[in-house]
């Protein structure tokens, strides 16, 4: 089988988690990596292979790169994904895809112009648990209510990290909220209207309560970076209910109708995402069948609309 070479842009904490899983795919290997602080790229390449470049252009120029995984902070997703696209490279871009819908549409258009594959690293939706949940939602009949929550404290206010900084695309909604927002979108589609409230801190949202209104039910979404909230998807229907505990990294979906069924997923967290992307690129696709360009644009539109209601504005807007 043909080997599949990855280039990594930004070797921050997430790349140290995903790389061991990426390397479990038998054809995959790391060709090159680049990081703003070069020492971290060296650490990464010592651990996972490939060449650590100080010069990003040299890093991207390699013709043995099959896909670039972009994992810099949210504020510069657009900039670095665009750079890779302009080098004619396929791109897997971390979530939130970009800061706003305008940047997302622009990036997708640039990928089309350059004839390259572009997809979003919303790994939950490459995995079987989320897909099984979506496939089975109709079994609970007409939806009566839905609740999704996801949040945990990320660094104290005194030790500010990227999530507490508006300049670096911080805030709960874009970083953690994107998971329940994507989940609600996948299960129920675009809401008819949205209500939202948030607690803000220096321009970023640290706690959000969002209501998606559909024709016959409402979906309540909570997300935060300042406290613990339990993590689950819970949907009640006329004929039963569906529950997904710890939904963003879930290994099971519980469906209760007349009987109780549990769908279990035994895979790792990130491995399948990288395998799907590899297979889709090899088969000549320009977007993923798992996360279509339209779905990414729709989710960014929802995030823009919520931000507009709660009053969070980024320099890129
Ligand atoms: N899929 C997931 O499960 C998951 C989980 C966590 C995060 N993420 C996403 O992954 C991305 C990175 O998150 P992380 O937790 O790994 O963050 P992190 O540990 O803070 O790393 C951030 C990375 O971005 C680089 N960076 C920051 N600003 C930059 C700039 N202006 N120009 C170039 N590089 C810059 C940093 O370089 P330096 O080393 O030089 O600072 C570092 O490599 C975020 O978009 C986040 O939303 C995804």
PDB file of N, CA and C in Angstrom, residues 4-8 11 19 22-23 28-34 38 40-54 59 62 64-65:
ATOM      1  N   UNK A   4       1.362   7.311   3.335  1.00  0.00           N
ATOM      2  CA  UNK A   4       0.612   8.568   3.387  1.00  0.00           C
ATOM      3  C   UNK A   4       1.327   9.525   4.343  1.00  0.00           C
ATOM      4  N   UNK A   5       1.876  10.605   3.782  1.00  0.00           N
ATOM      5  CA  UNK A   5       2.726  11.514   4.558  1.00  0.00           C
ATOM      6  C   UNK A   5       1.973  12.726   5.102  1.00  0.00           C
ATOM      7  N   UNK A   6       2.141  12.969   6.407  1.00  0.00           N
ATOM      8  CA  UNK A   6       1.486  14.106   7.060  1.00  0.00           C
ATOM      9  C   UNK A   6       2.511  15.184   7.391  1.00  0.00           C
ATOM     10  N   UNK A   7       2.088  16.433   7.205  1.00  0.00           N
ATOM     11  CA  UNK A   7       2.853  17.584   7.676  1.00  0.00           C
ATOM     12  C   UNK A   7       2.028  18.215   8.801  1.00  0.00           C
ATOM     13  N   UNK A   8       2.695  18.606   9.877  1.00  0.00           N
ATOM     14  CA  UNK A   8       1.979  19.169  11.026  1.00  0.00           C
ATOM     15  C   UNK A   8       2.373  20.635  11.182  1.00  0.00           C
ATOM     16  N   UNK A  11       2.793  22.524  16.674  1.00  0.00           N
ATOM     17  CA  UNK A  11       2.932  21.285  17.456  1.00  0.00           C
ATOM     18  C   UNK A  11       2.607  21.568  18.928  1.00  0.00           C
ATOM     19  N   UNK A  19      -1.004  12.436  17.527  1.00  0.00           N
ATOM     20  CA  UNK A  19       0.045  11.785  16.728  1.00  0.00           C
ATOM     21  C   UNK A  19       0.179  10.281  17.000  1.00  0.00           C
ATOM     22  N   UNK A  22      -2.627   8.704  15.070  1.00  0.00           N
ATOM     23  CA  UNK A  22      -2.416   8.848  13.610  1.00  0.00           C
ATOM     24  C   UNK A  22      -1.418   7.789  13.132  1.00  0.00           C
ATOM     25  N   UNK A  23      -0.362   7.588  13.930  1.00  0.00           N
ATOM     26  CA  UNK A  23       0.703   6.657  13.518  1.00  0.00           C
ATOM     27  C   UNK A  23       0.282   5.190  13.617  1.00  0.00           C
ATOM     28  N   UNK A  28       0.432   5.558   7.473  1.00  0.00           N
ATOM     29  CA  UNK A  28       0.693   6.955   7.829  1.00  0.00           C
ATOM     30  C   UNK A  28       2.053   7.164   8.474  1.00  0.00           C
ATOM     31  N   UNK A  29       2.663   8.276   8.116  1.00  0.00           N
ATOM     32  CA  UNK A  29       3.900   8.680   8.791  1.00  0.00           C
ATOM     33  C   UNK A  29       4.003  10.201   8.743  1.00  0.00           C
ATOM     34  N   UNK A  30       4.853  10.747   9.599  1.00  0.00           N
ATOM     35  CA  UNK A  30       5.036  12.205   9.641  1.00  0.00           C
ATOM     36  C   UNK A  30       6.206  12.560   8.733  1.00  0.00           C
ATOM     37  N   UNK A  31       5.936  13.456   7.780  1.00  0.00           N
ATOM     38  CA  UNK A  31       6.982  13.910   6.856  1.00  0.00           C
ATOM     39  C   UNK A  31       7.732  15.087   7.473  1.00  0.00           C
ATOM     40  N   UNK A  32       6.943  16.079   7.950  1.00  0.00           N
ATOM     41  CA  UNK A  32       7.565  17.324   8.403  1.00  0.00           C
ATOM     42  C   UNK A  32       6.666  18.007   9.417  1.00  0.00           C
ATOM     43  N   UNK A  33       7.269  18.885  10.197  1.00  0.00           N
ATOM     44  CA  UNK A  33       6.474  19.687  11.115  1.00  0.00           C
ATOM     45  C   UNK A  33       7.126  21.049  11.285  1.00  0.00           C
ATOM     46  N   UNK A  34       6.286  21.999  11.676  1.00  0.00           N
ATOM     47  CA  UNK A  34       6.762  23.361  11.916  1.00  0.00           C
ATOM     48  C   UNK A  34       6.005  23.905  13.118  1.00  0.00           C
ATOM     49  N   UNK A  38      10.449  26.942  17.652  1.00  0.00           N
ATOM     50  CA  UNK A  38      11.055  25.799  16.956  1.00  0.00           C
ATOM     51  C   UNK A  38      11.340  24.603  17.876  1.00  0.00           C
ATOM     52  N   UNK A  40       9.750  23.263  20.137  1.00  0.00           N
ATOM     53  CA  UNK A  40       8.606  22.347  20.292  1.00  0.00           C
ATOM     54  C   UNK A  40       8.443  21.451  19.063  1.00  0.00           C
ATOM     55  N   UNK A  41       8.790  21.983  17.899  1.00  0.00           N
ATOM     56  CA  UNK A  41       8.723  21.164  16.680  1.00  0.00           C
ATOM     57  C   UNK A  41       9.786  20.070  16.751  1.00  0.00           C
ATOM     58  N   UNK A  42      10.962  20.433  17.303  1.00  0.00           N
ATOM     59  CA  UNK A  42      12.048  19.452  17.445  1.00  0.00           C
ATOM     60  C   UNK A  42      11.618  18.334  18.405  1.00  0.00           C
ATOM     61  N   UNK A  43      10.996  18.743  19.515  1.00  0.00           N
ATOM     62  CA  UNK A  43      10.494  17.750  20.480  1.00  0.00           C
ATOM     63  C   UNK A  43       9.509  16.789  19.808  1.00  0.00           C
ATOM     64  N   UNK A  44       8.618  17.396  19.008  1.00  0.00           N
ATOM     65  CA  UNK A  44       7.591  16.604  18.319  1.00  0.00           C
ATOM     66  C   UNK A  44       8.223  15.615  17.339  1.00  0.00           C
ATOM     67  N   UNK A  45       9.158  16.102  16.543  1.00  0.00           N
ATOM     68  CA  UNK A  45       9.749  15.212  15.529  1.00  0.00           C
ATOM     69  C   UNK A  45      10.613  14.132  16.179  1.00  0.00           C
ATOM     70  N   UNK A  46      11.277  14.480  17.299  1.00  0.00           N
ATOM     71  CA  UNK A  46      12.054  13.443  18.013  1.00  0.00           C
ATOM     72  C   UNK A  46      11.147  12.316  18.482  1.00  0.00           C
ATOM     73  N   UNK A  47       9.931  12.686  18.851  1.00  0.00           N
ATOM     74  CA  UNK A  47       9.016  11.687  19.397  1.00  0.00           C
ATOM     75  C   UNK A  47       8.259  10.911  18.304  1.00  0.00           C
ATOM     76  N   UNK A  48       7.860  11.647  17.255  1.00  0.00           N
ATOM     77  CA  UNK A  48       6.945  11.019  16.286  1.00  0.00           C
ATOM     78  C   UNK A  48       7.517  10.887  14.874  1.00  0.00           C
ATOM     79  N   UNK A  49       8.700  11.408  14.666  1.00  0.00           N
ATOM     80  CA  UNK A  49       9.323  11.265  13.339  1.00  0.00           C
ATOM     81  C   UNK A  49       9.162  12.514  12.492  1.00  0.00           C
ATOM     82  N   UNK A  50       9.723  12.464  11.294  1.00  0.00           N
ATOM     83  CA  UNK A  50       9.657  13.606  10.375  1.00  0.00           C
ATOM     84  C   UNK A  50      10.747  14.621  10.667  1.00  0.00           C
ATOM     85  N   UNK A  51      10.821  15.636   9.796  1.00  0.00           N
ATOM     86  CA  UNK A  51      11.836  16.686   9.951  1.00  0.00           C
ATOM     87  C   UNK A  51      11.180  17.933  10.531  1.00  0.00           C
ATOM     88  N   UNK A  52      11.802  18.492  11.563  1.00  0.00           N
ATOM     89  CA  UNK A  52      11.311  19.745  12.148  1.00  0.00           C
ATOM     90  C   UNK A  52      11.973  20.911  11.408  1.00  0.00           C
ATOM     91  N   UNK A  53      11.173  21.755  10.788  1.00  0.00           N
ATOM     92  CA  UNK A  53      11.697  22.892  10.029  1.00  0.00           C
ATOM     93  C   UNK A  53      11.560  24.186  10.813  1.00  0.00           C
ATOM     94  N   UNK A  54      12.555  25.051  10.670  1.00  0.00           N
ATOM     95  CA  UNK A  54      12.423  26.405  11.242  1.00  0.00           C
ATOM     96  C   UNK A  54      11.682  27.294  10.258  1.00  0.00           C
ATOM     97  N   UNK A  59       9.150  23.685   5.002  1.00  0.00           N
ATOM     98  CA  UNK A  59       8.360  22.586   5.573  1.00  0.00           C
ATOM     99  C   UNK A  59       7.232  22.186   4.634  1.00  0.00           C
ATOM    100  N   UNK A  62       7.745  20.323   0.682  1.00  0.00           N
ATOM    101  CA  UNK A  62       8.070  18.899   0.449  1.00  0.00           C
ATOM    102  C   UNK A  62       7.002  18.251  -0.430  1.00  0.00           C
ATOM    103  N   UNK A  64       6.492  15.117  -0.727  1.00  0.00           N
ATOM    104  CA  UNK A  64       5.975  13.846  -0.193  1.00  0.00           C
ATOM    105  C   UNK A  64       4.894  14.071   0.885  1.00  0.00           C
ATOM    106  N   UNK A  65       4.363  15.307   0.937  1.00  0.00           N
ATOM    107  CA  UNK A  65       3.256  15.575   1.879  1.00  0.00           C
ATOM    108  C   UNK A  65       1.934  15.234   1.186  1.00  0.00           C
TER     109      UNK A  65
END
